[in-house]
Every structure is written in structure tokens, then in C-alpha cells.
Amino acid sequence: MYHLRQSFVQISKTNPLIVLSRSLIGNKKSDEQAAVVPTEESNGISTEEVELPTIAVDAASKERAILPYSQEALKVLKLDAYPYYVEREWWKHGNRMTFWSNWKMKKDVKRRHLLAELGPDRVRLKALKSNTILPAIIRDECAKKLHEFPKASCPNNIYHLCQFSGVRRGKLNRFHLHRQIFRHLADHGQLSVLKCADVHFLTSNLVGIPSSDVTLSAVDIVEINKYVLGLTAKAPLTWSGEENIFKRPRALAVVTVAGGRALGSFLPLGFAVSGELGSINFNDLLNEKIFGGENQEWIVMSDGLISGSQIGSDAQNTFSKIEVKVKTEPLLQEIENLYKIAETIKKSEIISTAHTPTIFIIHVNGLPIVKQKLSVEEYMQAVDELEKAINYLVLALKEVYGDRVIMELITESQSEIKDIQKRQVSESNTERIMRLRRELNVYQFSSSNYPAMFGIFLSVSVILALAVLFVVVGLLNMDPGKDSIIYRMTTTRMKKD
């Protein structure tokens, strides 16, 4: 150890900057001591020169504590502030950051956000446009919608850029990107136009909601409601939620809104529904025989009319004091009925004493009519009024039932492609098939006499094949005799003298 110290002192005499650089790591005392290091060369070794580097090394070892990599450590070492901190999240929204190299990076970020929003729709419409089995009118409609998309949403316009230097590293491979989006949509049943609605659980404290990537069918919604209410012990295969069998809900409210995609401002994440909503039948939930003859309370609102049990009659006679600003029928009547049902739930004494779950089935179909007749501002005002009415109903259910209530909001999507399909289905099945055959140029190769002709040709072919087979076998097994010409030609005769 003494030799190491001696060598360090000898080096410090020739280059005193080494001692200064080592002492900068230590505390202020070591800095002051490093400032008085002698620079003159001498053959002798003093005690001060030997003790000086040891003090600097010991101070450095005490001050330099080993910290784990964490946000607190960065804050202690002041590495989270300028100029040590480098912003790597350059794709954030807002103004241009200091660490961006050029404006191309911001432009590329906008394209990526636009592609993330419109990418699934582009792949879905492109798949429908390329499907030659579909009618030409649907393919043309999909091509028109695809052409109306913003140009920046095309994957060809997105570049691989370095996050710090902005150097272009080639374009994004459109094939790989579309393949990933296509695979995701196909795995979750969201590729075809059969996706007709989304179901949202507004009050579901008793139900363990699974992942929103699951696609439910129209039949699954009814089966899930029966499973949650305890009417059946078998849940659909697509449902992985967990329920408490000892604490069943006391009420179930299902609100179906046609054209309800405009209500997405206050809705939680929902589940995609495939199939037609017309196939949803809630009559099994209104069966009084299941509950052992007890009087079940239920309300059904459809086409602006309220029907049901005793609570349904009370809702018809209830007067709502809340003013509705929408003046277009039938949405006006439907919103007023929502307020009437909410007021009835608050005031009814039958609900508090009922031993069976109360069912509320509500259908709101007036929103598409308002969209056709009124302007955009009036339509948005109507959507706000409908949102207020639904929220008022949710608060009324929570006030009376607490956590033991489940409310489902089914928002039906009214797309133009779906309207075209509905108009095509309205005609008879035979006429539709013949028209599609003519439009798709499908050749009808068979006639009405095809089965008889097929039987005749098949039987004749089998008979001829068997006859030829028997003739060949007979000729092969024939033994030539003396009267046979083959025998005479192949047999040699003996010459007579």
C-alpha cells in the first residue's frame, strides 16, 4: 500500500491535474486541500504530499453513494432537468418540442395517429371492396367510402424516422401493417359488416366484466342476462365474467338506442355485438312461471308506448316536470317516458317489497329520424337531451337499488351499408337469389331433368364397362383346341414320305 501511495505522489508531481480531477469528486474540504498541491519538483517526500491523495480518495468514496435506477435517484442527482434530461416521448400532442430535429417528425406523428384511428375501417372496407361475391352496389359503396378517407391515413405515407436525428429509414411496409390489423379484426369478429351494435354496462358492480375484445352475438346478450339474474347456470362461451351467486341483482335495465353511436361521449368501453338486433328476444326474462308464481314487475317501452305490470301502469300515469327541448316525434315522447320511468322508480313502493328482479326493457328509435329532419346543431342538442335522460334513469336506479342493479346500453350502428342490405333482404328469397345470379354472372349449369339424365348415363356406362370386362376375361381364359385357327397356325405338321 505504501508503494502505491508513493507512486501516486510521484505522478502527481509531474501532472498535478490528476489530483485536482480526483478531488473534484469529493467534498469542499478536499477541493481546498487539492488547491495547495505543490508543483515544484523535489527529491524528498513530505508527509503532507502523502496524506493529500488519501484524503481525496476517502472523501470521494464517502460522497459517491450507489443509488438504484429510479425516479428518486434521478431527482437526487438532478438528472431529470435540463440539460441532462432528454425528452424521448416526441410523439406527444402539443406544440413542437425543443428536442425534435425537424417538422417532419410532427407531421409523421399526425399520420400515425390518423392511421391508428382509421386503420381498421380502411382494412374492413378494402376487404369488402375486393370481395367479388358481394353485389356490385355494396362494393361500389365501400370503394366510395374508402376514397373519401383522408390521404394521410394511408400507410404508404408513414416513414420510419429516428426519434432524435429525424433521419428517414424507409417507408412502413403496408403489407405487414394491414396483415396485423386484418388478423386482429378477424380474430375478434369485427371484420364483416355484421357488427350491428355495441353493448355498454353502465352499472355493473355485481358483475365481473371481462375484456372488451370479446365479440358477443345477439343471442349471447339474452343468455348473459339470464345467467346474471340466476335463471340459468350456463353462461355463453364468449362470457368470462364472474358473478356472486349469493348476491344477485334486484333489477335489470336494458336500453336499446338506434343510431346511438353519437352517445359515445359518456360511455365506458363496450362489447361489439354481431348479428341482427331484431333477433334479441327478452320474453324469457319476463316469464312469471320461473319465479314460482310470484308477481314479477316489469316495464317495456317500445314505439313511445309504456306497457308492463303494476309499475308500468304507474309510469303511464306519472307526470314529469322536467322540460325536454326536443320537439320532434317520436324522440320527444321517448325521452319523456324515460323521465316518467325514473320518477316511478323513485316513488314506487312495490319495488322495495318485490322479491323478484324487476325488468326494464326500453327501446329508443327516434334518433335517426331527428338526424334526417333537423340540422346538425339541433341533432346534437337532441343527443344531449337523450344523454341527460339516460343519466337521470341511471341515478334513479342507483338511488333505489344501490349496487344491486345492472343497466345495459345497446347502441345500434346505422350505417349506409347495413341499410342497403336491409333493402335487399326485403324482397323474396327466390327473387333475390335469381337477381344475384344475374348480377354476379353465375351460370346455372343444371336443368330440371338433370337427375334422370344422370341416372341413365350412369347405368349405361356401368353396363358397358361390365360387358367389356367379361369379354376380356373370357378371351384370356379360352384354351385353343384343334378346331381353332390359332391351333392350326401355331402347330407344326409332320411331313409324310
Short mmCIF file of C-alpha atoms in Angstrom, two decimals:
data_model
loop_
_atom_site.label_atom_id
_atom_site.label_comp_id
_atom_site.label_asym_id
_atom_site.label_seq_id
_atom_site.Cartn_x
_atom_site.Cartn_y
_atom_site.Cartn_z
CA MET A 1 0.00 0.00 0.00
CA TYR A 2 2.92 2.30 0.76
CA HIS A 3 4.35 1.73 -2.71
CA LEU A 4 1.03 2.64 -4.34
CA ARG A 5 0.87 5.89 -2.39
CA GLN A 6 4.47 6.67 -3.28
CA SER A 7 3.86 6.09 -6.98
CA PHE A 8 0.72 8.27 -6.86
CA VAL A 9 2.71 11.10 -5.28
CA GLN A 10 5.41 10.80 -7.92
CA ILE A 11 2.82 11.05 -10.70
CA SER A 12 1.10 13.98 -9.01
CA LYS A 13 4.34 15.92 -9.06
CA THR A 14 4.61 15.63 -12.81
CA ASN A 15 0.91 16.15 -13.51
CA PRO A 16 -0.97 17.88 -10.69
CA LEU A 17 -4.24 17.90 -12.72
CA ILE A 18 -4.81 14.26 -11.79
CA VAL A 19 -5.05 15.17 -8.14
CA LEU A 20 -7.37 18.04 -8.96
CA SER A 21 -9.70 15.83 -11.03
CA ARG A 22 -9.88 13.24 -8.27
CA SER A 23 -10.51 15.85 -5.63
CA LEU A 24 -13.45 17.32 -7.58
CA ILE A 25 -15.42 14.19 -6.78
CA GLY A 26 -15.03 14.73 -3.07
CA ASN A 27 -16.35 17.43 -0.75
CA LYS A 28 -15.32 21.05 -0.42
CA LYS A 29 -12.57 20.28 2.08
CA SER A 30 -10.81 18.04 -0.41
CA ASP A 31 -11.15 20.79 -3.04
CA GLU A 32 -9.39 23.29 -0.76
CA GLN A 33 -6.64 20.81 0.02
CA ALA A 34 -6.16 20.00 -3.67
CA ALA A 35 -5.60 23.68 -4.39
CA VAL A 36 -2.37 23.75 -2.32
CA VAL A 37 -0.71 20.83 -4.04
CA PRO A 38 3.00 21.71 -4.60
CA THR A 39 4.03 21.81 -8.24
CA GLU A 40 7.78 22.16 -7.70
CA GLU A 41 9.83 19.02 -8.15
CA SER A 42 11.81 17.74 -5.14
CA ASN A 43 13.59 14.53 -4.37
CA GLY A 44 12.16 14.26 -0.85
CA ILE A 45 8.71 13.06 0.09
CA SER A 46 6.82 15.09 2.68
CA THR A 47 4.02 13.80 4.91
CA GLU A 48 1.59 16.39 3.56
CA GLU A 49 2.10 15.13 0.00
CA VAL A 50 1.43 11.55 1.08
CA GLU A 51 -1.71 12.34 3.10
CA LEU A 52 -3.28 14.61 0.46
CA PRO A 53 -4.30 11.95 -2.13
CA THR A 54 -5.51 9.58 0.56
CA ILE A 55 -7.85 12.24 1.94
CA ALA A 56 -9.22 12.93 -1.56
CA VAL A 57 -9.84 9.22 -2.27
CA ASP A 58 -11.54 8.64 1.10
CA ALA A 59 -13.78 11.68 0.65
CA ALA A 60 -14.73 10.55 -2.85
CA SER A 61 -15.66 7.07 -1.62
CA LYS A 62 -17.84 8.53 1.13
CA GLU A 63 -19.68 11.07 -1.04
CA ARG A 64 -20.37 8.84 -4.10
CA ALA A 65 -23.24 6.68 -2.87
CA ILE A 66 -24.56 3.90 -5.12
CA LEU A 67 -28.21 4.68 -5.92
CA PRO A 68 -30.69 2.36 -7.67
CA TYR A 69 -32.14 3.38 -11.01
CA SER A 70 -35.38 5.14 -10.12
CA GLN A 71 -37.12 8.47 -10.44
CA GLU A 72 -36.00 9.45 -6.94
CA ALA A 73 -32.37 8.75 -7.82
CA LEU A 74 -32.61 10.88 -10.95
CA LYS A 75 -34.11 13.67 -8.87
CA VAL A 76 -31.36 13.47 -6.23
CA LEU A 77 -28.63 13.59 -8.88
CA LYS A 78 -30.53 16.33 -10.75
CA LEU A 79 -30.61 14.31 -13.94
CA ASP A 80 -34.30 14.99 -14.56
CA ALA A 81 -33.76 18.63 -15.51
CA TYR A 82 -32.18 20.44 -18.41
CA PRO A 83 -29.57 19.85 -19.86
CA TYR A 84 -29.31 16.22 -18.73
CA TYR A 85 -32.94 15.26 -19.32
CA VAL A 86 -33.76 14.26 -22.90
CA GLU A 87 -37.43 14.07 -23.89
CA ARG A 88 -37.98 10.77 -25.68
CA GLU A 89 -41.76 10.94 -25.92
CA TRP A 90 -41.63 13.06 -29.05
CA TRP A 91 -44.99 11.77 -30.24
CA LYS A 92 -46.91 13.65 -27.55
CA HIS A 93 -49.61 16.11 -28.52
CA GLY A 94 -48.95 19.81 -28.22
CA ASN A 95 -46.52 22.33 -29.62
CA ARG A 96 -43.22 21.47 -31.23
CA MET A 97 -40.67 20.29 -28.66
CA THR A 98 -37.11 21.55 -28.47
CA PHE A 99 -35.70 18.08 -28.96
CA TRP A 100 -37.33 17.48 -32.34
CA SER A 101 -34.94 17.65 -35.24
CA ASN A 102 -37.39 18.91 -37.87
CA TRP A 103 -41.07 19.38 -38.56
CA LYS A 104 -41.30 16.07 -40.45
CA MET A 105 -41.42 14.29 -37.12
CA LYS A 106 -44.57 16.17 -36.08
CA LYS A 107 -46.13 15.50 -39.49
CA ASP A 108 -45.35 11.82 -39.20
CA VAL A 109 -46.90 11.73 -35.73
CA LYS A 110 -50.17 13.12 -37.09
CA ARG A 111 -50.20 10.47 -39.81
CA ARG A 112 -49.61 7.71 -37.29
CA HIS A 113 -52.46 8.91 -35.08
CA LEU A 114 -54.75 9.12 -38.11
CA LEU A 115 -53.79 5.62 -39.20
CA ALA A 116 -54.39 4.25 -35.70
CA GLU A 117 -57.89 5.74 -35.80
CA LEU A 118 -58.89 4.83 -39.36
CA GLY A 119 -56.72 1.76 -39.97
CA PRO A 120 -59.35 -0.87 -39.00
CA ASP A 121 -62.03 0.84 -41.10
CA ARG A 122 -59.69 1.01 -44.09
CA VAL A 123 -58.89 -2.71 -43.88
CA ARG A 124 -62.56 -3.64 -43.40
CA LEU A 125 -63.74 -1.57 -46.36
CA LYS A 126 -60.87 -2.78 -48.53
CA ALA A 127 -61.76 -6.41 -47.78
CA LEU A 128 -65.39 -5.75 -48.70
CA LYS A 129 -64.40 -3.91 -51.87
CA SER A 130 -62.24 -6.83 -53.01
CA ASN A 131 -64.88 -9.47 -52.23
CA THR A 132 -66.25 -10.48 -55.64
CA ILE A 133 -69.09 -12.49 -54.09
CA LEU A 134 -70.82 -9.38 -52.76
CA PRO A 135 -73.18 -7.40 -55.01
CA ALA A 136 -71.67 -4.61 -57.05
CA ILE A 137 -73.67 -1.92 -55.24
CA ILE A 138 -72.08 -2.84 -51.89
CA ARG A 139 -68.60 -2.99 -53.40
CA ASP A 140 -69.05 0.41 -55.05
CA GLU A 141 -70.31 1.88 -51.78
CA CYS A 142 -67.26 0.53 -49.92
CA ALA A 143 -64.92 1.89 -52.61
CA LYS A 144 -66.57 5.30 -52.33
CA LYS A 145 -66.16 5.37 -48.55
CA LEU A 146 -62.55 4.24 -48.88
CA HIS A 147 -61.85 7.01 -51.39
CA GLU A 148 -63.30 9.64 -49.01
CA PHE A 149 -60.81 8.79 -46.24
CA PRO A 150 -58.02 11.35 -45.62
CA LYS A 151 -54.93 10.83 -47.70
CA ALA A 152 -52.69 10.97 -44.64
CA SER A 153 -54.28 7.78 -43.25
CA CYS A 154 -52.67 5.69 -46.00
CA PRO A 155 -49.77 3.58 -44.62
CA ASN A 156 -47.63 4.45 -47.65
CA ASN A 157 -47.21 8.00 -46.34
CA ILE A 158 -45.75 6.93 -42.99
CA TYR A 159 -41.96 6.86 -42.66
CA HIS A 160 -39.56 5.28 -40.22
CA LEU A 161 -37.89 8.29 -38.61
CA CYS A 162 -35.19 8.37 -35.97
CA GLN A 163 -36.57 9.85 -32.74
CA PHE A 164 -33.56 12.11 -32.20
CA SER A 165 -31.98 12.86 -35.56
CA GLY A 166 -35.05 12.68 -37.79
CA VAL A 167 -33.19 10.57 -40.36
CA ARG A 168 -35.53 8.71 -42.69
CA ARG A 169 -35.12 4.93 -42.53
CA GLY A 170 -37.51 3.87 -45.27
CA LYS A 171 -41.26 3.61 -45.58
CA LEU A 172 -43.57 1.49 -43.48
CA ASN A 173 -44.37 -1.86 -45.05
CA ARG A 174 -48.04 -1.64 -45.89
CA PHE A 175 -48.45 -5.42 -46.25
CA HIS A 176 -47.25 -6.21 -42.73
CA LEU A 177 -49.33 -3.42 -41.20
CA HIS A 178 -52.55 -4.47 -42.98
CA ARG A 179 -51.90 -8.09 -42.08
CA GLN A 180 -51.70 -7.26 -38.38
CA ILE A 181 -54.86 -5.14 -38.46
CA PHE A 182 -56.69 -7.77 -40.52
CA ARG A 183 -55.66 -10.53 -38.12
CA HIS A 184 -56.83 -8.55 -35.09
CA LEU A 185 -60.21 -7.76 -36.67
CA ALA A 186 -60.74 -11.32 -37.88
CA ASP A 187 -59.88 -12.88 -34.51
CA HIS A 188 -62.45 -10.71 -32.73
CA GLY A 189 -65.23 -10.96 -35.31
CA GLN A 190 -65.03 -7.28 -36.28
CA LEU A 191 -64.12 -7.68 -39.94
CA SER A 192 -67.52 -8.09 -41.57
CA VAL A 193 -70.40 -5.62 -41.65
CA LEU A 194 -72.42 -7.91 -39.38
CA LYS A 195 -71.26 -5.84 -36.41
CA CYS A 196 -74.51 -4.07 -35.72
CA ALA A 197 -74.19 -2.67 -32.20
CA ASP A 198 -72.15 -2.18 -29.04
CA VAL A 199 -73.28 -3.04 -25.52
CA HIS A 200 -72.09 -0.92 -22.56
CA PHE A 201 -72.52 -1.80 -18.88
CA LEU A 202 -73.31 1.48 -17.09
CA THR A 203 -73.93 -0.04 -13.64
CA SER A 204 -72.26 -3.40 -13.15
CA ASN A 205 -70.72 -3.61 -9.69
CA LEU A 206 -72.06 -7.15 -9.21
CA VAL A 207 -70.69 -8.44 -12.49
CA GLY A 208 -67.06 -9.11 -13.29
CA ILE A 209 -66.73 -7.58 -16.75
CA PRO A 210 -64.28 -9.48 -19.00
CA SER A 211 -62.02 -7.93 -21.60
CA SER A 212 -63.71 -5.65 -24.11
CA ASP A 213 -62.06 -7.53 -27.01
CA VAL A 214 -64.79 -10.17 -26.79
CA THR A 215 -67.44 -10.09 -29.52
CA LEU A 216 -70.94 -11.05 -28.40
CA SER A 217 -73.81 -12.23 -30.53
CA ALA A 218 -77.41 -11.12 -30.20
CA VAL A 219 -78.28 -14.43 -28.55
CA ASP A 220 -75.40 -14.09 -26.09
CA ILE A 221 -76.87 -10.88 -24.66
CA VAL A 222 -80.07 -12.66 -23.62
CA GLU A 223 -78.14 -15.63 -22.24
CA ILE A 224 -75.84 -13.34 -20.24
CA ASN A 225 -78.82 -11.54 -18.70
CA LYS A 226 -80.43 -14.86 -17.76
CA TYR A 227 -77.15 -16.04 -16.26
CA VAL A 228 -76.68 -12.85 -14.24
CA LEU A 229 -80.24 -12.99 -12.88
CA GLY A 230 -79.81 -16.64 -11.89
CA LEU A 231 -82.32 -18.02 -14.40
CA THR A 232 -79.70 -20.38 -15.82
CA ALA A 233 -76.42 -21.83 -14.63
CA LYS A 234 -74.80 -21.97 -18.07
CA ALA A 235 -73.05 -18.87 -19.34
CA PRO A 236 -72.15 -18.30 -23.01
CA LEU A 237 -68.71 -19.43 -24.12
CA THR A 238 -67.76 -15.86 -25.01
CA TRP A 239 -68.50 -14.61 -21.49
CA SER A 240 -65.78 -14.97 -18.84
CA GLY A 241 -67.19 -12.67 -16.15
CA GLU A 242 -67.65 -13.79 -12.56
CA GLU A 243 -70.83 -13.25 -10.55
CA ASN A 244 -71.69 -13.59 -6.87
CA ILE A 245 -74.36 -16.28 -6.61
CA PHE A 246 -75.29 -15.14 -3.09
CA LYS A 247 -75.94 -11.53 -4.13
CA ARG A 248 -78.00 -11.40 -7.28
CA PRO A 249 -79.15 -8.10 -8.80
CA ARG A 250 -82.62 -6.87 -7.91
CA ALA A 251 -83.15 -5.05 -11.20
CA LEU A 252 -82.06 -5.29 -14.80
CA ALA A 253 -82.46 -2.39 -17.22
CA VAL A 254 -81.71 -2.77 -20.94
CA VAL A 255 -81.85 0.40 -23.05
CA THR A 256 -81.53 0.00 -26.83
CA VAL A 257 -80.80 3.17 -28.82
CA ALA A 258 -80.99 3.09 -32.61
CA GLY A 259 -78.20 5.20 -34.09
CA GLY A 260 -76.67 5.54 -30.64
CA ARG A 261 -73.06 5.88 -31.69
CA ALA A 262 -73.37 9.60 -31.09
CA LEU A 263 -73.69 8.80 -27.36
CA GLY A 264 -70.04 7.83 -27.09
CA SER A 265 -69.01 10.85 -25.03
CA PHE A 266 -70.01 9.42 -21.64
CA LEU A 267 -70.00 5.67 -22.33
CA PRO A 268 -67.42 3.22 -20.96
CA LEU A 269 -65.71 0.63 -23.12
CA GLY A 270 -68.25 -1.70 -24.69
CA PHE A 271 -68.50 -5.06 -26.38
CA ALA A 272 -69.12 -5.49 -30.09
CA VAL A 273 -72.39 -7.23 -30.96
CA SER A 274 -72.64 -9.29 -34.14
CA GLY A 275 -75.88 -10.28 -35.83
CA GLU A 276 -79.19 -8.50 -36.09
CA LEU A 277 -80.71 -6.80 -33.05
CA GLY A 278 -84.12 -7.96 -34.21
CA SER A 279 -83.20 -11.47 -33.11
CA ILE A 280 -82.88 -10.35 -29.47
CA ASN A 281 -85.90 -11.63 -27.58
CA PHE A 282 -86.34 -10.62 -23.95
CA ASN A 283 -89.59 -12.55 -23.44
CA ASP A 284 -87.76 -15.26 -21.49
CA LEU A 285 -86.84 -12.66 -18.85
CA LEU A 286 -90.50 -11.74 -18.38
CA ASN A 287 -91.72 -15.25 -17.63
CA GLU A 288 -93.56 -15.26 -14.30
CA LYS A 289 -93.57 -19.06 -14.03
CA ILE A 290 -89.85 -19.10 -13.35
CA PHE A 291 -90.28 -17.24 -10.08
CA GLY A 292 -92.77 -19.68 -8.56
CA GLY A 293 -95.94 -17.75 -9.31
CA GLU A 294 -94.81 -14.53 -7.65
CA ASN A 295 -95.83 -11.31 -9.33
CA GLN A 296 -92.90 -10.02 -11.32
CA GLU A 297 -92.61 -6.30 -12.00
CA TRP A 298 -91.56 -5.27 -15.48
CA ILE A 299 -91.74 -2.35 -17.90
CA VAL A 300 -91.41 -2.43 -21.68
CA MET A 301 -91.18 0.80 -23.67
CA SER A 302 -91.40 0.48 -27.44
CA ASP A 303 -92.55 2.93 -30.14
CA GLY A 304 -93.08 5.60 -27.49
CA LEU A 305 -95.60 3.49 -25.51
CA ILE A 306 -95.16 2.11 -21.99
CA SER A 307 -96.56 -1.28 -21.03
CA GLY A 308 -95.96 -3.65 -18.16
CA SER A 309 -97.19 -4.78 -14.78
CA GLN A 310 -98.39 -2.55 -11.94
CA ILE A 311 -95.26 -0.40 -12.10
CA GLY A 312 -95.85 0.01 -15.84
CA SER A 313 -99.34 1.35 -15.19
CA ASP A 314 -97.94 3.75 -12.61
CA ALA A 315 -95.37 5.02 -15.12
CA GLN A 316 -98.10 5.77 -17.67
CA ASN A 317 -99.93 7.98 -15.17
CA THR A 318 -96.80 9.73 -13.88
CA PHE A 319 -96.22 13.36 -14.88
CA SER A 320 -92.64 14.55 -15.40
CA LYS A 321 -91.77 18.14 -14.50
CA ILE A 322 -88.51 18.16 -16.49
CA GLU A 323 -88.75 20.16 -19.69
CA VAL A 324 -87.47 18.49 -22.85
CA LYS A 325 -86.13 20.82 -25.53
CA VAL A 326 -86.57 18.32 -28.37
CA LYS A 327 -89.78 18.96 -30.32
CA THR A 328 -89.58 16.14 -32.87
CA GLU A 329 -91.62 12.99 -32.50
CA PRO A 330 -91.14 10.18 -31.60
CA LEU A 331 -87.92 11.11 -29.76
CA LEU A 332 -89.77 13.67 -27.63
CA GLN A 333 -92.19 11.05 -26.35
CA GLU A 334 -89.41 8.54 -25.73
CA ILE A 335 -87.33 10.99 -23.67
CA GLU A 336 -90.40 11.96 -21.64
CA ASN A 337 -91.08 8.28 -21.00
CA LEU A 338 -87.53 7.86 -19.69
CA TYR A 339 -88.15 10.60 -17.13
CA LYS A 340 -91.53 9.05 -16.24
CA ILE A 341 -89.95 5.66 -15.62
CA ALA A 342 -87.23 7.25 -13.47
CA GLU A 343 -89.80 9.14 -11.37
CA THR A 344 -91.86 5.97 -10.96
CA ILE A 345 -88.81 4.05 -9.75
CA LYS A 346 -88.17 6.67 -7.07
CA LYS A 347 -91.76 6.83 -5.82
CA SER A 348 -92.93 3.22 -6.19
CA GLU A 349 -93.47 1.16 -3.06
CA ILE A 350 -93.91 -2.10 -4.95
CA ILE A 351 -90.25 -2.17 -5.96
CA SER A 352 -88.99 -2.10 -2.38
CA THR A 353 -91.16 -5.06 -1.37
CA ALA A 354 -90.70 -7.18 -4.52
CA HIS A 355 -88.90 -10.50 -4.08
CA THR A 356 -88.21 -10.97 -7.78
CA PRO A 357 -85.92 -8.90 -10.01
CA THR A 358 -87.57 -6.01 -11.82
CA ILE A 359 -87.01 -5.91 -15.58
CA PHE A 360 -86.87 -2.69 -17.62
CA ILE A 361 -86.78 -3.10 -21.42
CA ILE A 362 -86.55 0.27 -23.21
CA HIS A 363 -86.27 0.86 -26.96
CA VAL A 364 -85.38 4.34 -28.29
CA ASN A 365 -85.83 4.56 -32.08
CA GLY A 366 -86.37 8.27 -32.71
CA LEU A 367 -82.76 9.41 -33.01
CA PRO A 368 -82.28 8.53 -36.73
CA ILE A 369 -85.47 10.43 -37.63
CA VAL A 370 -84.17 13.54 -35.87
CA LYS A 371 -80.90 13.25 -37.78
CA GLN A 372 -82.76 13.23 -41.11
CA LYS A 373 -85.15 16.09 -40.38
CA LEU A 374 -83.12 18.55 -38.29
CA SER A 375 -79.82 20.35 -38.69
CA VAL A 376 -76.54 19.27 -37.15
CA GLU A 377 -76.84 21.65 -34.18
CA GLU A 378 -80.39 20.55 -33.41
CA TYR A 379 -79.36 16.92 -33.76
CA MET A 380 -76.52 17.37 -31.24
CA GLN A 381 -78.96 19.10 -28.89
CA ALA A 382 -81.27 16.09 -29.18
CA VAL A 383 -78.35 13.78 -28.39
CA ASP A 384 -77.56 15.84 -25.28
CA GLU A 385 -81.18 15.62 -24.13
CA LEU A 386 -81.13 11.85 -24.59
CA GLU A 387 -77.88 11.57 -22.62
CA LYS A 388 -79.40 13.58 -19.77
CA ALA A 389 -82.46 11.33 -19.70
CA ILE A 390 -80.34 8.16 -19.62
CA ASN A 391 -78.13 9.55 -16.85
CA TYR A 392 -81.24 10.53 -14.89
CA LEU A 393 -82.51 6.95 -15.19
CA VAL A 394 -79.15 5.57 -14.04
CA LEU A 395 -79.15 7.81 -10.96
CA ALA A 396 -82.71 6.77 -10.12
CA LEU A 397 -81.80 3.08 -10.33
CA LYS A 398 -78.73 3.57 -8.14
CA GLU A 399 -80.74 5.56 -5.61
CA VAL A 400 -83.34 2.81 -5.17
CA TYR A 401 -81.35 -0.40 -5.71
CA GLY A 402 -77.86 0.71 -4.74
CA ASP A 403 -75.22 -1.63 -6.14
CA ARG A 404 -77.70 -4.43 -6.86
CA VAL A 405 -78.72 -3.21 -10.30
CA ILE A 406 -77.37 -3.81 -13.79
CA MET A 407 -78.01 -1.38 -16.63
CA GLU A 408 -77.03 -2.16 -20.19
CA LEU A 409 -76.99 0.37 -23.01
CA ILE A 410 -77.05 -1.14 -26.50
CA THR A 411 -76.09 1.40 -29.18
CA GLU A 412 -77.11 0.26 -32.63
CA SER A 413 -75.00 1.45 -35.56
CA GLN A 414 -76.97 2.81 -38.51
CA SER A 415 -74.54 2.58 -41.43
CA GLU A 416 -75.45 3.00 -45.05
CA ILE A 417 -74.09 -0.42 -45.95
CA LYS A 418 -76.44 -2.00 -43.46
CA ASP A 419 -79.38 -0.06 -44.91
CA ILE A 420 -78.53 -1.38 -48.37
CA GLN A 421 -78.51 -4.93 -47.04
CA LYS A 422 -81.88 -4.40 -45.37
CA ARG A 423 -83.40 -3.16 -48.63
CA GLN A 424 -82.08 -6.22 -50.41
CA VAL A 425 -83.45 -8.60 -47.80
CA SER A 426 -86.91 -7.01 -48.04
CA GLU A 427 -87.58 -8.82 -51.35
CA SER A 428 -88.44 -12.51 -51.55
CA ASN A 429 -85.71 -15.08 -51.20
CA THR A 430 -86.20 -16.60 -54.68
CA GLU A 431 -86.18 -13.25 -56.46
CA ARG A 432 -83.13 -12.15 -54.52
CA ILE A 433 -81.19 -15.31 -55.44
CA MET A 434 -82.09 -15.05 -59.14
CA ARG A 435 -81.18 -11.35 -59.21
CA LEU A 436 -77.83 -12.01 -57.54
CA ARG A 437 -77.16 -14.79 -60.06
CA ARG A 438 -77.76 -12.39 -62.93
CA GLU A 439 -75.66 -9.59 -61.38
CA LEU A 440 -72.78 -11.88 -60.45
CA ASN A 441 -73.00 -13.76 -63.78
CA VAL A 442 -73.43 -17.14 -62.11
CA TYR A 443 -74.07 -19.86 -64.76
CA GLN A 444 -76.86 -22.30 -63.96
CA PHE A 445 -75.41 -25.49 -65.43
CA SER A 446 -78.17 -27.89 -64.28
CA SER A 447 -81.74 -28.32 -65.53
CA SER A 448 -84.85 -29.88 -64.02
CA ASN A 449 -84.19 -33.21 -65.87
CA TYR A 450 -80.65 -33.43 -64.60
CA PRO A 451 -81.26 -36.26 -62.03
CA ALA A 452 -82.95 -38.56 -64.60
CA MET A 453 -80.32 -37.90 -67.26
CA PHE A 454 -77.56 -38.51 -64.77
CA GLY A 455 -79.10 -41.87 -63.77
CA ILE A 456 -79.47 -43.03 -67.38
CA PHE A 457 -75.90 -42.16 -68.35
CA LEU A 458 -74.53 -43.72 -65.19
CA SER A 459 -76.39 -47.03 -65.65
CA VAL A 460 -75.42 -47.34 -69.35
CA SER A 461 -71.79 -46.61 -68.57
CA VAL A 462 -71.71 -49.24 -65.83
CA ILE A 463 -73.34 -51.89 -68.06
CA LEU A 464 -70.92 -51.25 -70.93
CA ALA A 465 -67.93 -51.38 -68.62
CA LEU A 466 -69.06 -54.71 -67.15
CA ALA A 467 -69.68 -56.19 -70.63
CA VAL A 468 -66.22 -55.25 -71.85
CA LEU A 469 -64.72 -56.69 -68.68
CA PHE A 470 -66.49 -60.05 -69.11
CA VAL A 471 -65.43 -60.29 -72.79
CA VAL A 472 -61.79 -59.60 -71.97
CA VAL A 473 -61.75 -62.12 -69.14
CA GLY A 474 -63.38 -64.76 -71.35
CA LEU A 475 -60.86 -64.31 -74.12
CA LEU A 476 -57.96 -64.56 -71.74
CA ASN A 477 -59.23 -67.80 -70.23
CA MET A 478 -60.06 -69.50 -73.60
CA ASP A 479 -57.99 -72.66 -74.32
CA PRO A 480 -57.29 -73.11 -78.09
CA GLY A 481 -58.47 -76.54 -79.45
CA LYS A 482 -57.83 -78.48 -82.64
CA ASP A 483 -60.62 -76.76 -84.50
CA SER A 484 -59.21 -73.34 -83.67
CA ILE A 485 -57.34 -71.42 -86.35
CA ILE A 486 -54.80 -70.38 -83.78
CA TYR A 487 -54.04 -74.02 -83.09
CA ARG A 488 -53.62 -74.81 -86.77
CA MET A 489 -51.31 -71.86 -87.38
CA THR A 490 -49.07 -72.50 -84.40
CA THR A 491 -48.80 -76.29 -84.65
CA THR A 492 -46.12 -77.81 -86.96
CA ARG A 493 -47.07 -80.78 -89.13
CA MET A 494 -45.02 -83.85 -89.72
CA LYS A 495 -44.04 -84.41 -93.36
CA LYS A 496 -45.02 -87.73 -94.89
CA ASP A 497 -42.72 -89.53 -97.30
#
